[in-house]
PDB file of C-alpha atoms in Angstrom:
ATOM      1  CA  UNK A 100       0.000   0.000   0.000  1.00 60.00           C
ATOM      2  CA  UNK A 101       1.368   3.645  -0.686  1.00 83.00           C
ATOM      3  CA  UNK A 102       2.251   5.760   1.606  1.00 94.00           C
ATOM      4  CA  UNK A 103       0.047   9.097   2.193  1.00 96.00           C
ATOM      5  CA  UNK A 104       2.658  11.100   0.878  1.00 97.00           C
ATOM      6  CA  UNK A 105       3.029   8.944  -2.072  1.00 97.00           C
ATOM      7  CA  UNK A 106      -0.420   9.377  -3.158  1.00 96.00           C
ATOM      8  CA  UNK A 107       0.101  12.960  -3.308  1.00 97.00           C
ATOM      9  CA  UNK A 108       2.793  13.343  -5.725  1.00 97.00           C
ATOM     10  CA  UNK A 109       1.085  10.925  -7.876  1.00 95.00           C
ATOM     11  CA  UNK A 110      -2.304  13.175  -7.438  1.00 96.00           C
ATOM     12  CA  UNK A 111      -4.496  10.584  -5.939  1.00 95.00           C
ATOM     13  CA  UNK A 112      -4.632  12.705  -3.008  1.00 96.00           C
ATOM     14  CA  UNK A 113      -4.467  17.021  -3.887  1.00 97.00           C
ATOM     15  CA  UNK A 114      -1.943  18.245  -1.760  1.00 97.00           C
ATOM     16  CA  UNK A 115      -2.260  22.463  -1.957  1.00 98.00           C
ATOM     17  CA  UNK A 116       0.912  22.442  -3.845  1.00 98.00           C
ATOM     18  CA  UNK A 117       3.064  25.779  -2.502  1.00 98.00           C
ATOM     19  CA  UNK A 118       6.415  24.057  -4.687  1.00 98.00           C
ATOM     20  CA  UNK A 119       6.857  21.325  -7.427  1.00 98.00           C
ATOM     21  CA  UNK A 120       9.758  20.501  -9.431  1.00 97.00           C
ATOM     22  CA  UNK A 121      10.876  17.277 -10.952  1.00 97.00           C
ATOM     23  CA  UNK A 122      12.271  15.986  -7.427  1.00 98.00           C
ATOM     24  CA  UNK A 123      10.613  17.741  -4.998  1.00 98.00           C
ATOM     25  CA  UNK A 124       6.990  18.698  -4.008  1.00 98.00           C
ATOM     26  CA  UNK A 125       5.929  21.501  -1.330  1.00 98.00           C
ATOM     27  CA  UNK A 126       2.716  21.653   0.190  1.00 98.00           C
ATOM     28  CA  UNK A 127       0.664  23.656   2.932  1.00 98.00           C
ATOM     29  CA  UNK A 128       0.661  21.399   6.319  1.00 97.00           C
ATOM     30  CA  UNK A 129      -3.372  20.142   7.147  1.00 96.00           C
ATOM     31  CA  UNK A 130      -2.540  20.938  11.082  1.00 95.00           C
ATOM     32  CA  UNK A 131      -0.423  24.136  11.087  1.00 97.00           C
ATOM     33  CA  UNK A 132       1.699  24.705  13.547  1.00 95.00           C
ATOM     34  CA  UNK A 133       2.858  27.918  12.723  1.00 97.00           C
ATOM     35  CA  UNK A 134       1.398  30.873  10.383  1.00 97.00           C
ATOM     36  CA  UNK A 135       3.131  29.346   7.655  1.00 98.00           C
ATOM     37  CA  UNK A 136       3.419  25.840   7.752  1.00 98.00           C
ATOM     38  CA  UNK A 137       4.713  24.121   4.656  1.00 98.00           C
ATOM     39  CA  UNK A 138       5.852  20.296   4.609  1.00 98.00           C
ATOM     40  CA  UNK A 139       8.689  19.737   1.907  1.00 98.00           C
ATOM     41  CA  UNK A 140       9.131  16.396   0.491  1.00 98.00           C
ATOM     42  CA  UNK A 141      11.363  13.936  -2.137  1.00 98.00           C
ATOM     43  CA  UNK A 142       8.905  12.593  -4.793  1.00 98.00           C
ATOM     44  CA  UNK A 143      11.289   9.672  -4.164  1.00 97.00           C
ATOM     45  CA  UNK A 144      10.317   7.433  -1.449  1.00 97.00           C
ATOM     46  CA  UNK A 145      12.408   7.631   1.420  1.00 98.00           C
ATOM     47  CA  UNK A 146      10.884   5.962   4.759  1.00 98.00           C
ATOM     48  CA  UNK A 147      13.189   7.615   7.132  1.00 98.00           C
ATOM     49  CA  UNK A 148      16.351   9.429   7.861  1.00 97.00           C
ATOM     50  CA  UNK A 149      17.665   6.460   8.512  1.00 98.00           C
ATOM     51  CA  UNK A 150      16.890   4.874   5.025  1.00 98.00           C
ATOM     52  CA  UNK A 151      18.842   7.645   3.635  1.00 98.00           C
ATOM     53  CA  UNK A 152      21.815   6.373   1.178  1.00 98.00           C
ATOM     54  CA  UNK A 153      24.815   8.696  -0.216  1.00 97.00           C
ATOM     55  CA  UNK A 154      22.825   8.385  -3.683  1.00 97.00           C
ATOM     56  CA  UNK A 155      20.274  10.606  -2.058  1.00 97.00           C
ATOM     57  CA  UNK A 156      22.752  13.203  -0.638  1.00 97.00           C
ATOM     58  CA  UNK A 157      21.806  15.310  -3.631  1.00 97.00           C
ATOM     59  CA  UNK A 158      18.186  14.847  -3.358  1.00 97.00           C
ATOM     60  CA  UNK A 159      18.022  15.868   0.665  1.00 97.00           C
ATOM     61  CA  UNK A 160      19.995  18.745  -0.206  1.00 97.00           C
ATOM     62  CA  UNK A 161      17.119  20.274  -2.522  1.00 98.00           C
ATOM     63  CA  UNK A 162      14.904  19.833   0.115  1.00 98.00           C
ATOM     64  CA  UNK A 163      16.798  22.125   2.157  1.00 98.00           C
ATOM     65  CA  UNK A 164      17.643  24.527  -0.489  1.00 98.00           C
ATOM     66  CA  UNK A 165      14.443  24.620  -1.320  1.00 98.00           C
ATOM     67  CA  UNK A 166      12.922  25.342   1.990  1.00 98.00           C
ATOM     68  CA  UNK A 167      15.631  28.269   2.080  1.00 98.00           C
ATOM     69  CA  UNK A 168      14.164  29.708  -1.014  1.00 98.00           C
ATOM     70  CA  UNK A 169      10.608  29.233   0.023  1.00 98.00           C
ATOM     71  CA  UNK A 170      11.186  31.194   3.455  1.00 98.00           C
ATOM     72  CA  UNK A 171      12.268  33.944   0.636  1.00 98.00           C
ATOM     73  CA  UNK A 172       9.826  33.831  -1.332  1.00 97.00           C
ATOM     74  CA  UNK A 173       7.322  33.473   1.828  1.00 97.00           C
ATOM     75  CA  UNK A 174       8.844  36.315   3.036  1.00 97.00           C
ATOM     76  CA  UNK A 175      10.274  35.129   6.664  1.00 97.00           C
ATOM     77  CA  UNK A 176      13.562  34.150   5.935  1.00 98.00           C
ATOM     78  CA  UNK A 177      15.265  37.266   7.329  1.00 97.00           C
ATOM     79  CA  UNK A 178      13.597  37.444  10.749  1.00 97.00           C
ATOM     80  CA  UNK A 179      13.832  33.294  10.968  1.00 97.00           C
ATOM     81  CA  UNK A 180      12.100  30.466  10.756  1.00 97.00           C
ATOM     82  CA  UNK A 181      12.319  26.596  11.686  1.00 97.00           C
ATOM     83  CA  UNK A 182      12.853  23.767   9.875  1.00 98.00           C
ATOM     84  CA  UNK A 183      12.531  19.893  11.137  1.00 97.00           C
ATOM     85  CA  UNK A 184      12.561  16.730  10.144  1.00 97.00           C
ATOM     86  CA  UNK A 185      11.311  13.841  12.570  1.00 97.00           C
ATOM     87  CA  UNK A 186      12.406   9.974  12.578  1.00 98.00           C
ATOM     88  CA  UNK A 187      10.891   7.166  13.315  1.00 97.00           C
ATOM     89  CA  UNK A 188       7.657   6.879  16.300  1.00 96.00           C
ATOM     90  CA  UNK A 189      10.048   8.423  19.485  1.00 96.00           C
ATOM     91  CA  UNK A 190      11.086  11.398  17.081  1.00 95.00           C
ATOM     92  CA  UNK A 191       7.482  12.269  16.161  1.00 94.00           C
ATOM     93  CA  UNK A 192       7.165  11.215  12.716  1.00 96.00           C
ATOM     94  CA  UNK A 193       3.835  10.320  11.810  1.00 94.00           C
ATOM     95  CA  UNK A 194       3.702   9.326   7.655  1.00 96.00           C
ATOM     96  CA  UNK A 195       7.143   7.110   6.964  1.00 97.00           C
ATOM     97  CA  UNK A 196       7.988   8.860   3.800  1.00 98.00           C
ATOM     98  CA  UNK A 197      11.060  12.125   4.851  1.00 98.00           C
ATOM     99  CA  UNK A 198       9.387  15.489   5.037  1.00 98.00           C
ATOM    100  CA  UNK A 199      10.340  18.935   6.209  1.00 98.00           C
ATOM    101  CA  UNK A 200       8.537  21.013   8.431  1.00 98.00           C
ATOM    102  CA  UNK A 201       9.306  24.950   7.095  1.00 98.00           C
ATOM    103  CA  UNK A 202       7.013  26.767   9.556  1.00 98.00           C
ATOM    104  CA  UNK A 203       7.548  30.490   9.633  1.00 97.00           C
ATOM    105  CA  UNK A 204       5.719  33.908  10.810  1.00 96.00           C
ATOM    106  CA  UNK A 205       6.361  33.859  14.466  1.00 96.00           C
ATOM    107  CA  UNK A 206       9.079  34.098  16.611  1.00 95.00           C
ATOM    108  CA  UNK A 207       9.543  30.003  18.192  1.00 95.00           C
ATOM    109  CA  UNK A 208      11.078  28.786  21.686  1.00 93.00           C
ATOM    110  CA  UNK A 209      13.499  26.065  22.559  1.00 91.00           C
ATOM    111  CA  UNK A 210      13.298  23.457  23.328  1.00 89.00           C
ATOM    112  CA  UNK A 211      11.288  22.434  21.318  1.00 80.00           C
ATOM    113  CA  UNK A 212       9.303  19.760  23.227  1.00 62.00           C
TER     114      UNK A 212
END
């Protein structure tokens, strides 16, 4: 069976698509936790961080990059913003396909939680 995230780069499920390139596909979080909440993910299935290989060093870099240019374009990037990515059930993650949390538009504490 796919995974949720799956069925949204193949358009079985409509994400509200913020990003989309070859690679990569940004969308606007269901449960924001922030005033802008966008989850950033490969449109190659990855489970986990830890199912990470070197051949998808390149591919976890766009992610990043791209969640730098989104805080741009999103206009946060110069007073700050958070990005995360949880592993596995103890580090929070909840769909087993690697996402990034880009939340911006408020000022965030630490720790975390």
């Amino acid at each position: 069976m796919e995974c949720l995230f799956c069925k949204m780069v193949n358009r079985d499920i409509e994400p509200d698509v913020v990003y989309e390139d070859e690679h990569v596909l940004a969308f606007n979080d269901i449960n924001p936790q922030a005033p802008t909440h966008v989850l950033i993910i490969p449109k190659k299935h990855i489970a986990t961080l830890n199912d990470i290989t070197p051949e998808d060093l390149t591919l976890v870099g766009r992610l990043q990059h791209t969640a730098a240019t989104l805080a741009r374009e999103l206009g946060f990037a110069e007073d700050g913003y958070r990005v995360v990515m949880n592993c596995n059930d103890h580090g929070g993650q909840s769909v087993y396909h690697i996402h990034m949390h880009l939340m911006g538009g408020r000022r965030f504490t630490w720790p975390a939680g």
